[in-house]
Short mmCIF file of C-alpha atoms and ligand atoms in Angstrom, two decimals:
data_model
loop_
_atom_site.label_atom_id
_atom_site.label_comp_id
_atom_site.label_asym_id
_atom_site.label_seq_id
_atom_site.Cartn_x
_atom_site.Cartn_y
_atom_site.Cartn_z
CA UNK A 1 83.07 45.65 2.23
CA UNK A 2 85.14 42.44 1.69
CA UNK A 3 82.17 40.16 1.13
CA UNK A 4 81.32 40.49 -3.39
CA UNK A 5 77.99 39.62 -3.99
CA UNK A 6 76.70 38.12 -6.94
CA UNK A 7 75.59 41.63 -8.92
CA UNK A 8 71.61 40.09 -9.59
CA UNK A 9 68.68 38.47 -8.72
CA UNK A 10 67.30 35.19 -9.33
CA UNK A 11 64.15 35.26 -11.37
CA UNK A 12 63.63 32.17 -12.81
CA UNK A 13 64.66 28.84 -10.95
CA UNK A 14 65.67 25.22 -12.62
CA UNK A 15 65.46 22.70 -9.80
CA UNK A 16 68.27 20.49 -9.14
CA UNK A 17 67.48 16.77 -8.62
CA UNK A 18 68.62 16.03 -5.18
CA UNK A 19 70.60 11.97 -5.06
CA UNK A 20 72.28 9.82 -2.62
CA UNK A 21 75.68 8.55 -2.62
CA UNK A 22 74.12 4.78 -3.37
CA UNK A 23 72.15 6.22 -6.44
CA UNK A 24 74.71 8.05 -7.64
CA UNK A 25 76.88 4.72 -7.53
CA UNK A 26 74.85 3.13 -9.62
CA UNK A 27 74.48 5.89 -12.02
CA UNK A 28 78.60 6.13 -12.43
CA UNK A 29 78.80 2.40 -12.92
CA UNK A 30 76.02 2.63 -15.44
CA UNK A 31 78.11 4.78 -17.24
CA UNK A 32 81.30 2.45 -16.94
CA UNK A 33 82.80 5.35 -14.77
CA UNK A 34 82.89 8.17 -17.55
CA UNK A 35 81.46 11.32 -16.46
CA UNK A 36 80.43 12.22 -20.01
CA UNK A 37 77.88 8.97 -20.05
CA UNK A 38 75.99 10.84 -16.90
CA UNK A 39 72.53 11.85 -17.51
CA UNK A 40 73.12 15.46 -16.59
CA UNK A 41 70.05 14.88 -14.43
CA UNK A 42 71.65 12.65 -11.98
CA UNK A 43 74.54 15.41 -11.62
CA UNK A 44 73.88 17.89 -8.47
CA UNK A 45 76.72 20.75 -9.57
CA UNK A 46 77.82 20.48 -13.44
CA UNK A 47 81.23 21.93 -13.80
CA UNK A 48 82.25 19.71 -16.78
CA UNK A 49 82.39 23.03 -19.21
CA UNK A 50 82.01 26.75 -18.54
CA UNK A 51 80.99 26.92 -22.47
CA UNK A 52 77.37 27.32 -23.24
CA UNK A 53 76.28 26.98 -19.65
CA UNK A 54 75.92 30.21 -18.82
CA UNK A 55 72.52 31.86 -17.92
CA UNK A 56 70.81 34.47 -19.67
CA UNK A 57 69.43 37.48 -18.47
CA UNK A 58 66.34 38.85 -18.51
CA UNK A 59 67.54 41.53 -21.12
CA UNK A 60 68.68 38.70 -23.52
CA UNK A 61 65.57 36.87 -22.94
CA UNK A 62 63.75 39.80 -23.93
CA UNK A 63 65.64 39.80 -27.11
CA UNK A 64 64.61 36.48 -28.03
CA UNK A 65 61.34 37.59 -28.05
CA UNK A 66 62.70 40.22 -31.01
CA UNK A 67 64.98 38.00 -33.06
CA UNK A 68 64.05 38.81 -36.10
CA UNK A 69 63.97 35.68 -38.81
CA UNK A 70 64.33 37.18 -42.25
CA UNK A 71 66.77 34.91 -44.27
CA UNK A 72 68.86 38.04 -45.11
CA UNK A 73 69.24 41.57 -43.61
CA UNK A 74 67.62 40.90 -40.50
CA UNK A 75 68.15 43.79 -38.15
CA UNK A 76 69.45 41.17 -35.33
CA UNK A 77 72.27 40.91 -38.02
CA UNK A 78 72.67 44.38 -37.75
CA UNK A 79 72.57 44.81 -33.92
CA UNK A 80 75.01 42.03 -33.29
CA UNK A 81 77.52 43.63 -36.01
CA UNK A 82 77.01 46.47 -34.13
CA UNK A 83 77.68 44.70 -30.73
CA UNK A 84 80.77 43.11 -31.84
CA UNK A 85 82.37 45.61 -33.62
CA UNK A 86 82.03 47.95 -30.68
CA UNK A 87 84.69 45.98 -28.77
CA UNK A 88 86.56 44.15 -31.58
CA UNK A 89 86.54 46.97 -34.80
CA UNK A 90 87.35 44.18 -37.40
CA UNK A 91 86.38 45.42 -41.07
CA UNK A 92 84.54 41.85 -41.88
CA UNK A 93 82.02 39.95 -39.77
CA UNK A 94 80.80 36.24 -40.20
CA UNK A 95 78.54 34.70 -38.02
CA UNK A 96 78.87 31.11 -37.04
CA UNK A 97 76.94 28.28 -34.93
CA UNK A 98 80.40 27.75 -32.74
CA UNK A 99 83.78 28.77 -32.29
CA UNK A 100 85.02 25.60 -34.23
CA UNK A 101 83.32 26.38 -37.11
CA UNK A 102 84.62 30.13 -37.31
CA UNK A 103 88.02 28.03 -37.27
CA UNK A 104 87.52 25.93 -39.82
CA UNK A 105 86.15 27.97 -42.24
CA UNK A 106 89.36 30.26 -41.95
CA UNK A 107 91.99 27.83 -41.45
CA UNK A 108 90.15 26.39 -45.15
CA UNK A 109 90.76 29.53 -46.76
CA UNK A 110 94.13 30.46 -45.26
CA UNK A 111 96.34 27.36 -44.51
CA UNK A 112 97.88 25.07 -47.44
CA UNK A 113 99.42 21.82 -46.23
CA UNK A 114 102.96 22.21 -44.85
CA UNK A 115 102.46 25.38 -42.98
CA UNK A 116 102.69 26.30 -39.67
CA UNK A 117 100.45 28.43 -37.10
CA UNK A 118 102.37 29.93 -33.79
CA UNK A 119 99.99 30.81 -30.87
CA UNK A 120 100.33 30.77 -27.15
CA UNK A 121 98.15 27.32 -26.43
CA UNK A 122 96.36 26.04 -29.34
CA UNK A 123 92.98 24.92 -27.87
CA UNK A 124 92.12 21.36 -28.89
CA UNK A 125 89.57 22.28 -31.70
CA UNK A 126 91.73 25.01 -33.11
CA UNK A 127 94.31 22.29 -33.30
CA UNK A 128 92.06 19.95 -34.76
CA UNK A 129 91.09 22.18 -37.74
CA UNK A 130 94.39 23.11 -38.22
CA UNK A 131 95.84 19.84 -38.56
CA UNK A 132 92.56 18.75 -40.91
CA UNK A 133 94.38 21.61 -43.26
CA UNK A 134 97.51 19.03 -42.92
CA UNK A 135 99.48 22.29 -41.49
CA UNK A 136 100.92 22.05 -38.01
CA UNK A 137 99.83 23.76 -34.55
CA UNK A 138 102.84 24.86 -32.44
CA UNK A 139 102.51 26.29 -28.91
CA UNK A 140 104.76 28.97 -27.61
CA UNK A 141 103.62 29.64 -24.13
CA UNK A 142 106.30 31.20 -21.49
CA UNK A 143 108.13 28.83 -19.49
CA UNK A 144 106.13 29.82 -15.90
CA UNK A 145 102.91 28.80 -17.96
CA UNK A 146 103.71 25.10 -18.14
CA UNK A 147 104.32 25.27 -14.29
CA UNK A 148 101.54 24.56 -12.03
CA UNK A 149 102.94 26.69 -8.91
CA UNK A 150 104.65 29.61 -10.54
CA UNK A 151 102.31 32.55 -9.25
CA UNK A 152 103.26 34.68 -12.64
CA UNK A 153 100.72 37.03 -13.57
CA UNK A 154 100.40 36.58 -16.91
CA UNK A 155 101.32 32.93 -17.21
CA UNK A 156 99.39 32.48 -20.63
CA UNK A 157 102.10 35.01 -22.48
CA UNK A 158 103.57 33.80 -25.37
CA UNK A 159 107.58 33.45 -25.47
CA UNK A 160 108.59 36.34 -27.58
CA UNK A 161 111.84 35.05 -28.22
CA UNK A 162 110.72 31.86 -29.02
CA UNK A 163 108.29 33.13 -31.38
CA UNK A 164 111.04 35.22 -33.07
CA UNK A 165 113.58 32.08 -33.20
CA UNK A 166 110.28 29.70 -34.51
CA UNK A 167 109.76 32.58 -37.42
CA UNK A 168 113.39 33.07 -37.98
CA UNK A 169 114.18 28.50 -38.75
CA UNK A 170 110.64 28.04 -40.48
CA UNK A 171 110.67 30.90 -42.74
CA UNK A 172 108.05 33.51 -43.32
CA UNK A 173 106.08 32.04 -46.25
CA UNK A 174 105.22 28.86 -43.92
CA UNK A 175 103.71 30.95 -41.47
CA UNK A 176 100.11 32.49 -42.81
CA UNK A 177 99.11 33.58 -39.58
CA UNK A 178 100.03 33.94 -35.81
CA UNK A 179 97.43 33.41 -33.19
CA UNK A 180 97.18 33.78 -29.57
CA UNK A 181 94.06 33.10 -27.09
CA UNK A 182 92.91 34.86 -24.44
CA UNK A 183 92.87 33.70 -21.65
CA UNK A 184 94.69 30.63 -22.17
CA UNK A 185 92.26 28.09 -21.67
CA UNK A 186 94.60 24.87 -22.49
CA UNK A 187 97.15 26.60 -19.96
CA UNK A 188 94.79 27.02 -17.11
CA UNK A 189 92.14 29.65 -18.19
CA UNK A 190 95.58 32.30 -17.58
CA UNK A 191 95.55 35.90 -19.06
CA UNK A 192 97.83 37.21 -21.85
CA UNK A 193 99.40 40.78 -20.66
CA UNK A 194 98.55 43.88 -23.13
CA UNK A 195 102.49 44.14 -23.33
CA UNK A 196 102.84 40.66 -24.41
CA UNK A 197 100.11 41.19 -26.99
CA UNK A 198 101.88 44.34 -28.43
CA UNK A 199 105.36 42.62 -28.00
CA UNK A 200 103.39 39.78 -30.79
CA UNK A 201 102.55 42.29 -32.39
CA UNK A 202 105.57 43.87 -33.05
CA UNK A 203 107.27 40.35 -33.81
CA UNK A 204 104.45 39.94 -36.50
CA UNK A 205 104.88 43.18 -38.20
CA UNK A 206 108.17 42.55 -38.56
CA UNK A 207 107.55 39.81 -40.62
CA UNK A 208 104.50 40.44 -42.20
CA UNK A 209 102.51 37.73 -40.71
CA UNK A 210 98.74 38.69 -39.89
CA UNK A 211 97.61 38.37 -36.23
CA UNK A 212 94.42 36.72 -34.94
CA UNK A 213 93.14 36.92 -31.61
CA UNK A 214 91.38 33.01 -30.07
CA UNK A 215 88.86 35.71 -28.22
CA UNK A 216 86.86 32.83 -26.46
CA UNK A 217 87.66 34.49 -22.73
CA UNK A 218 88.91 38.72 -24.06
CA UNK A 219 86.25 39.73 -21.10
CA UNK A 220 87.85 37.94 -17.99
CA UNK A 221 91.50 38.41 -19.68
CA UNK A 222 90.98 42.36 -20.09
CA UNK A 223 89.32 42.28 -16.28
CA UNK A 224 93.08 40.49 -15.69
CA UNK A 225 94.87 43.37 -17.59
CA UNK A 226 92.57 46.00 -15.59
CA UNK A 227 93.68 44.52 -12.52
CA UNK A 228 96.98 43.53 -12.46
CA UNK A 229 98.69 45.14 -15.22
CA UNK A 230 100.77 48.54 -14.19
CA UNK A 231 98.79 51.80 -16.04
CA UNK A 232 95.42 49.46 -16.92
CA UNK A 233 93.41 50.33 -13.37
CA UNK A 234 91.53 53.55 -14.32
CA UNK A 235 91.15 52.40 -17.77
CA UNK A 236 87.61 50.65 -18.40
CA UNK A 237 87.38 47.16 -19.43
CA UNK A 238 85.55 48.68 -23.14
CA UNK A 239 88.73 50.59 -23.79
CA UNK A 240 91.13 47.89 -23.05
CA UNK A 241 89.14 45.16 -24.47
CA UNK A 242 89.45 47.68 -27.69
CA UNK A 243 93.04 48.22 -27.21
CA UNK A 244 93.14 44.34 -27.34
CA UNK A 245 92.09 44.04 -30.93
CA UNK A 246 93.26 46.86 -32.11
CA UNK A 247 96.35 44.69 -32.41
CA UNK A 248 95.10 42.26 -34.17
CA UNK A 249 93.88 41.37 -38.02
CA UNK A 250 91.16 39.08 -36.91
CA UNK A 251 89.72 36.95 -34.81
CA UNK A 252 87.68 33.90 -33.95
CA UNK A 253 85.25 33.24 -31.25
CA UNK A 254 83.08 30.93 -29.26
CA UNK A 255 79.71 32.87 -28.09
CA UNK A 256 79.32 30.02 -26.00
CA UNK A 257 81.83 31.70 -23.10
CA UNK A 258 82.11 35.52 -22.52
CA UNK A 259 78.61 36.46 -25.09
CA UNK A 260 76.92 34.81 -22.25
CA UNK A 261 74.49 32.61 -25.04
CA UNK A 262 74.43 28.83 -24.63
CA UNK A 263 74.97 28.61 -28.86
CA UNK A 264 77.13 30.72 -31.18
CA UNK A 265 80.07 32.26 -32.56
CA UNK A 266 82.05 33.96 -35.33
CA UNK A 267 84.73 35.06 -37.55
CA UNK A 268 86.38 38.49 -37.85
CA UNK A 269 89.23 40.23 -40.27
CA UNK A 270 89.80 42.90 -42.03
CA UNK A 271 91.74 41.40 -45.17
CA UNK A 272 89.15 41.24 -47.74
CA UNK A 273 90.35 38.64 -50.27
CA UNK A 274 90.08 36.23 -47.27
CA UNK A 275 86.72 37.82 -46.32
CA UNK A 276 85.56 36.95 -49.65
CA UNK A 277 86.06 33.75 -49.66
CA UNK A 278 85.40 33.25 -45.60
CA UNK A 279 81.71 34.29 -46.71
CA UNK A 280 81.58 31.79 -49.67
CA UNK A 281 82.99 28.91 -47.40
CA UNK A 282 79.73 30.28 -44.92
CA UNK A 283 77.29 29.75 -47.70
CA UNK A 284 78.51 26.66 -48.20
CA UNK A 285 78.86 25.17 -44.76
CA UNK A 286 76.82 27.47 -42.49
CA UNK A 287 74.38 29.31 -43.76
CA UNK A 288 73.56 32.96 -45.54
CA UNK A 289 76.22 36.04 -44.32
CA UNK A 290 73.95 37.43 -42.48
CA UNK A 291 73.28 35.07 -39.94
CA UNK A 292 75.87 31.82 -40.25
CA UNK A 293 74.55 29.31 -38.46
CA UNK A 294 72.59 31.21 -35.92
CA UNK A 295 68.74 32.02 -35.75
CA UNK A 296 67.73 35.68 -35.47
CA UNK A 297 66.94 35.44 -31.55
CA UNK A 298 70.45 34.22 -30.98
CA UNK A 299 72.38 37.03 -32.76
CA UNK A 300 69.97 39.34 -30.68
CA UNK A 301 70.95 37.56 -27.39
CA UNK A 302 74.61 37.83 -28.53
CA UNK A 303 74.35 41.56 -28.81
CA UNK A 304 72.96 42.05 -25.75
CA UNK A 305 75.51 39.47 -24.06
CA UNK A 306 78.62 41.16 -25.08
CA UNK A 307 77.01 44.14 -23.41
CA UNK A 308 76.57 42.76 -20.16
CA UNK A 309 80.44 41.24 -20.02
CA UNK A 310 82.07 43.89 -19.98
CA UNK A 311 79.99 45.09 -17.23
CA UNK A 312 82.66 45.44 -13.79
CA UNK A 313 80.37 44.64 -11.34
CA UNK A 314 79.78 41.52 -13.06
CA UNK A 315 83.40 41.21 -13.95
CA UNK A 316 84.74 41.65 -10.37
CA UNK A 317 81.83 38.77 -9.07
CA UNK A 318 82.87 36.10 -12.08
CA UNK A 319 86.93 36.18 -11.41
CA UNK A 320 86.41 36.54 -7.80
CA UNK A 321 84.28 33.43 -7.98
CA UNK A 322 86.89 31.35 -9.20
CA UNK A 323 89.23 32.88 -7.00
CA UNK A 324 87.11 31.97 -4.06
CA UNK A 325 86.82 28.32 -5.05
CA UNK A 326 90.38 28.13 -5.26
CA UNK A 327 91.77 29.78 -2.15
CA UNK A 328 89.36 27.74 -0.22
CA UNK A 329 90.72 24.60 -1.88
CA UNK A 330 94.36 25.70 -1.20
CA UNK A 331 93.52 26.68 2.78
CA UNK A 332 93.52 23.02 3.26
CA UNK A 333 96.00 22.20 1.41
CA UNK A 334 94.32 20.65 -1.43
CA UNK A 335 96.81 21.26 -4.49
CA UNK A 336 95.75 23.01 -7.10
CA UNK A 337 97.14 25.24 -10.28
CA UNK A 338 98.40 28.61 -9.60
CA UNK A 339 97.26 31.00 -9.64
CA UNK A 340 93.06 30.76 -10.35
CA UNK A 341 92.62 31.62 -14.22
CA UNK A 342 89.67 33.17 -15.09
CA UNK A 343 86.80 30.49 -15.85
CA UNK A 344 88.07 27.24 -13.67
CA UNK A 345 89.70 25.32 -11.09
CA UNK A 346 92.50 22.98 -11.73
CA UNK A 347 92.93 20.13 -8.88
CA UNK A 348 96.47 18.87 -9.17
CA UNK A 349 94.76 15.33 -8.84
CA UNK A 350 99.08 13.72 -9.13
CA UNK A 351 99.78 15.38 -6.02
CA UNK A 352 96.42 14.59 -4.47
CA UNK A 353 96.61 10.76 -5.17
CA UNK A 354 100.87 10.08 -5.34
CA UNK A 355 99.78 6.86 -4.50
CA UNK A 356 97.72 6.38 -7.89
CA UNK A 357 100.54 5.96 -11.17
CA UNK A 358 99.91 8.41 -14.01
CA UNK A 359 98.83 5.55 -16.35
CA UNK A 360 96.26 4.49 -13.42
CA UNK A 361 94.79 7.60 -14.10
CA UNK A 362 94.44 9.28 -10.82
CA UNK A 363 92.26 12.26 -12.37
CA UNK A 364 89.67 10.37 -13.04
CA UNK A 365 89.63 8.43 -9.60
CA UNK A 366 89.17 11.87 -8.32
CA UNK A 367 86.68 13.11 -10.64
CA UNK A 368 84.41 9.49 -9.75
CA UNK A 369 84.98 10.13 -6.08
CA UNK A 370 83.96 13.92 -6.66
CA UNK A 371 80.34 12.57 -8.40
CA UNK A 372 80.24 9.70 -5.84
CA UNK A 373 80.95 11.65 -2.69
CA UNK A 374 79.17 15.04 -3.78
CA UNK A 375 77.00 14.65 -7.33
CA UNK A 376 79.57 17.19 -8.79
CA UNK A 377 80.67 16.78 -12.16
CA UNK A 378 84.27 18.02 -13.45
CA UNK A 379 86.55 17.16 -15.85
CA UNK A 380 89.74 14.68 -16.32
CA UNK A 381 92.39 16.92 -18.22
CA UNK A 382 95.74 14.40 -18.17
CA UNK A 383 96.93 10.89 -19.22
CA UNK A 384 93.63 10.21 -19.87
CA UNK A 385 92.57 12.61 -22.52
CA UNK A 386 96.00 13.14 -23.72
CA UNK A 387 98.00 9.91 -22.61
CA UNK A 388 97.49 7.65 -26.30
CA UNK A 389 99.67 8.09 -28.76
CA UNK A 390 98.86 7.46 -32.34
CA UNK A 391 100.45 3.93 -32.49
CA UNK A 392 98.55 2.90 -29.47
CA UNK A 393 101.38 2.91 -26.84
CA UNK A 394 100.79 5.12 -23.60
CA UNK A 395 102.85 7.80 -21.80
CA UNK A 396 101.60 9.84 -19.06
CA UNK A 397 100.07 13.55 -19.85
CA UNK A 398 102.20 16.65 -18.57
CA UNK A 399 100.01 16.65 -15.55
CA UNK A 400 96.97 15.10 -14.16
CA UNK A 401 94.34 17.35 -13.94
CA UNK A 402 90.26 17.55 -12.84
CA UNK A 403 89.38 20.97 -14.43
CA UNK A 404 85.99 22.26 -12.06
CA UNK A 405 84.48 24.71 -14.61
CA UNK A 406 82.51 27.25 -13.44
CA UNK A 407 79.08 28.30 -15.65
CA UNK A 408 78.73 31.66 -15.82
CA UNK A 409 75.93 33.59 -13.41
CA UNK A 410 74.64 29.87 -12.57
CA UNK A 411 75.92 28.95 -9.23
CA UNK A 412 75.26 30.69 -5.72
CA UNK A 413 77.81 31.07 -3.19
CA UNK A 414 76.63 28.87 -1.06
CA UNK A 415 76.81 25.91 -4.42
CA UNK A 416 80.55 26.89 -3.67
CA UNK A 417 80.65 26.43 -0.46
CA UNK A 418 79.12 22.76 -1.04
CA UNK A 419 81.84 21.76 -3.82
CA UNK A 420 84.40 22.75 -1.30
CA UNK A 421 83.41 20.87 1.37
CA UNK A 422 82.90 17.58 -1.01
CA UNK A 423 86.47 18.23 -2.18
CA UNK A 424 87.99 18.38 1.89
CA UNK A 425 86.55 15.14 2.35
CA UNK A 426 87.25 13.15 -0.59
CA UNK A 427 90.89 14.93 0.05
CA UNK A 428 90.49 13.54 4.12
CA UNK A 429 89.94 10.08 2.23
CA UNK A 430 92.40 10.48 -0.33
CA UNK A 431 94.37 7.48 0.52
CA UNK A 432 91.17 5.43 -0.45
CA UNK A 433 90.91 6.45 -4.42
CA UNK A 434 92.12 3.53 -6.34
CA UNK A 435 93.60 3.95 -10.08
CA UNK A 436 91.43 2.48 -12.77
CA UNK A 437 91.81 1.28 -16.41
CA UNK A 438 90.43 1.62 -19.79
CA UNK A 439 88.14 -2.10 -20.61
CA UNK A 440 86.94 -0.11 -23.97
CA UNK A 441 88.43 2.61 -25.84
CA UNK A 442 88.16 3.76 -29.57
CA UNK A 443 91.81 4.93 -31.07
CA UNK A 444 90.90 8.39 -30.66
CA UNK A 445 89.28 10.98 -28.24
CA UNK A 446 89.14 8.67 -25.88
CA UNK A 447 88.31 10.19 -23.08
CA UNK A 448 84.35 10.86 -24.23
CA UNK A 449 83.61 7.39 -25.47
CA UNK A 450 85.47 5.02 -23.69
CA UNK A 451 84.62 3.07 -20.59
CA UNK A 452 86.49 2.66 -17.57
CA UNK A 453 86.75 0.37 -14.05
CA UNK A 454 88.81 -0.21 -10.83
CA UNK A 455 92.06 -1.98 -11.23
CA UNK A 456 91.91 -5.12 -8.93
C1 LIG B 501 85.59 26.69 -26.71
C2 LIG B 501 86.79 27.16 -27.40
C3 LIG B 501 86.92 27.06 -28.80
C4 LIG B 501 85.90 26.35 -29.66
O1 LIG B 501 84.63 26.88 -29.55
P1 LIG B 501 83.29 25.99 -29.70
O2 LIG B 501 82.19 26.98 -29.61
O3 LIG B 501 83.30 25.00 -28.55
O4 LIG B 501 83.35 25.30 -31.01
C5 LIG B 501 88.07 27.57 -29.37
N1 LIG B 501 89.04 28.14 -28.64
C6 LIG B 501 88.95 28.25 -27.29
C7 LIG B 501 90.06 28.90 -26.51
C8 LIG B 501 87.83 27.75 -26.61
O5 LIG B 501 87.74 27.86 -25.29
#
């Protein structure tokens, strides 16, 4: 069979609010042509974020019901330490409300200012918190990763040699820890290779430097591995999601992508002086050890998430999903990244628009058209979001980018099949997007806040 279903049933329904093109051009202006002003109501197909979007089962909704609220020892503790340490057998657990707070409660406790962290991509909150500890965030992703058409397999490997080279001119006791995040979100949602893993590994023990795994996205990466890594096929995605970490000293995570819960997170390590003082920064900040930030229900749904994402049916449906989206795109010509990564679609909106200048923003002329034209909903990632520089002047990003993320178990097929055909057209009209400007924007994030129009 060629056709890959979607591996359930619908059982519950939330209706979407159906618009026309006029409302929804009113709705855009409204929101001075920022997609993150929207009411999510007037949006037909949200693909702003894959993270806490996904949809529950009816397993995890079950679980709710049994969250159990004590303020310490709850057995939903114990069932999601369980959970998690069945895939990732890290000696220390703390739970926390989101992936950013996991990182900042480590990067507190481990970085001192002046040091350095290594990883493949830094995301932008892992960034964030580890320039808050005044230490600095370099990426060492492999050359084919910052190319949008290189068809590599593993495009979100880190550059061993540059990682050895980095070590080798900043010196050892700079560099507390080495991360690297899988998939590569920043870089395109691309998977990291178990080789390349082991390879940091190696580097790592060489040195003495402890290894911590971003594991926002280890599901859809080790489905990656499974699948296009030589000796991985017959393997199960369990095993080589615990082959994964069994490379690592720790990790951090955001429950809001492959737990399959819409809130959530945590830390894991086995050094215990850190683990020590990780839990006192969690009294502090988050809440008691044994549940962070997180009600009882929610470690219970977590438990029961991490279950279900390993699952292969539901594996080979989510990465052939994006795949899907993407190919179609491509068929037409529409250019996009290459490969698909795991949890999005990346429309090369430079190439789309060559007409529109980087610093007239052409991905977010696209991303308008795409609400205008369709009610869809993605992202700007380029001179936008990353175009101001800290004493105000502006260069244009790397690339522009309008990231479709895809929620996971949300959309149908035929949802797809829609968002494709409103991205032909607006590309059959492409020669009508016109580049826009900022008319408000605050000195930093601007992208969220700040309000945008037409250039004349
Ligand atoms: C989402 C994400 C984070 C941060 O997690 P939050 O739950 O949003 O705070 C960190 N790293 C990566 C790779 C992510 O995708």
């Amino acid at each position: 069979m060629k056709t890959i279903i979607e591996p359930f049933r619908i059982k519950s329904v939330e209706p979407i609010r159906m618009t026309t093109r006029a409302e929804r051009e009113q709705c855009i202006e409204q929101a001075h042509y920022n997609l993150f002003n929207l009411h999510a109501n007037d949006v037909l197909i949200d693909l702003l974020t894959d993270s806490g979007t996904s949809s529950m089962s009816a397993r995890q909704w079950g679980g709710v019901m049994e969250g159990n609220e004590a303020y310490a020892g709850s057995p939903s503790f114990y069932r999601f330490e369980k959970a998690v340490k069945d895939l990732m057998p890290f000696k220390y657990l703390v739970p926390t409300h989101q992936g950013r707070a996991a990182e900042n409660i480590l990067f507190t406790v481990v970085l001192k200012e002046g040091a350095c962290v290594p990883n493949n991509t830094h995301f932008d909150t892992t960034r964030a918190n580890v320039e808050a500890q005044g230490a600095e965030a370099v990426d060492l992703v492999i050359r084919e990763g910052l190319d949008p058409v290189s068809e590599h397999p593993f495009k979100g490997n880190m550059d061993i040699g540059a990682l050895e080279q980095f070590i080798e001119q900043h010196g050892v006791k700079n560099i507390p820890m080495c991360m690297i995040t899988v998939t590569n979100n920043s870089g395109g949602g691309q998977p990291v290779s178990m080789e390349n893993i082991r390879a940091t590994r190696a580097v790592c023990d060489r040195y003495g430097i402890p290894l911590f795994i971003d594991a926002c996205r280890f599901a859809e990466n080790a489905w990656f591995i499974k699948t296009r890594e030589p000796g991985y096929a017959d393997k199960s995605v369990r095993e080589i999601v615990q082959e994964m970490f069994s490379y690592a000293d720790g990790c951090t995570m955001s429950a809001k992508k492959d737990a399959l819960v819409n809130m959530g997170g945590w830390l894991a390590m086995n050094n215990e002086d850190w683990a020590v003082e990780c839990r006192n920064r969690l009294i502090l900040t988050e809440g008691f050890a044994t549940y962070g930030g997180l009600s009882g229900r929610d470690l219970e749904a977590i438990a029961i998430g991490l279950d279900e994402v390993v699952d292969e049916d539901y594996l080979r449906y989510r990465i052939a999903s994006t795949a899907y989206v993407a190919e179609h795109l491509a068929a037409e010509g529409v250019p996009t990244m290459r490969p698909a990564g795991g949890h999005a679609v990346y429309i090369d909106a430079r190439r789309f628009a060559p007409h529109i200048p980087p610093l007239q923003y052409p991905g977010q002329s696209l991303a308008v058209e795409l609400y205008k034209h369709g009610g869809i909903r993605g992202c700007e990632i380029g001179t936008a979001m990353f175009g101001l520089r800290p004493d105000g002047t502006e260069v244009a990003a790397n690339l522009d980018l309008v990231r479709l993320a895809i929620p996971r178990r949300t959309y149908t097929q035929s949802q797809m099949d829609y968002v494709i055909e409103v991205v032909h057209e607006v590309f059959d009209q492409r020669a009508a997007l016109r580049g826009m400007k900022f008319t408000r924007q605050p000195r930093a994030l601007r992208h969220f806040t700040g309000h945008f129009d037409y250039v004349d």
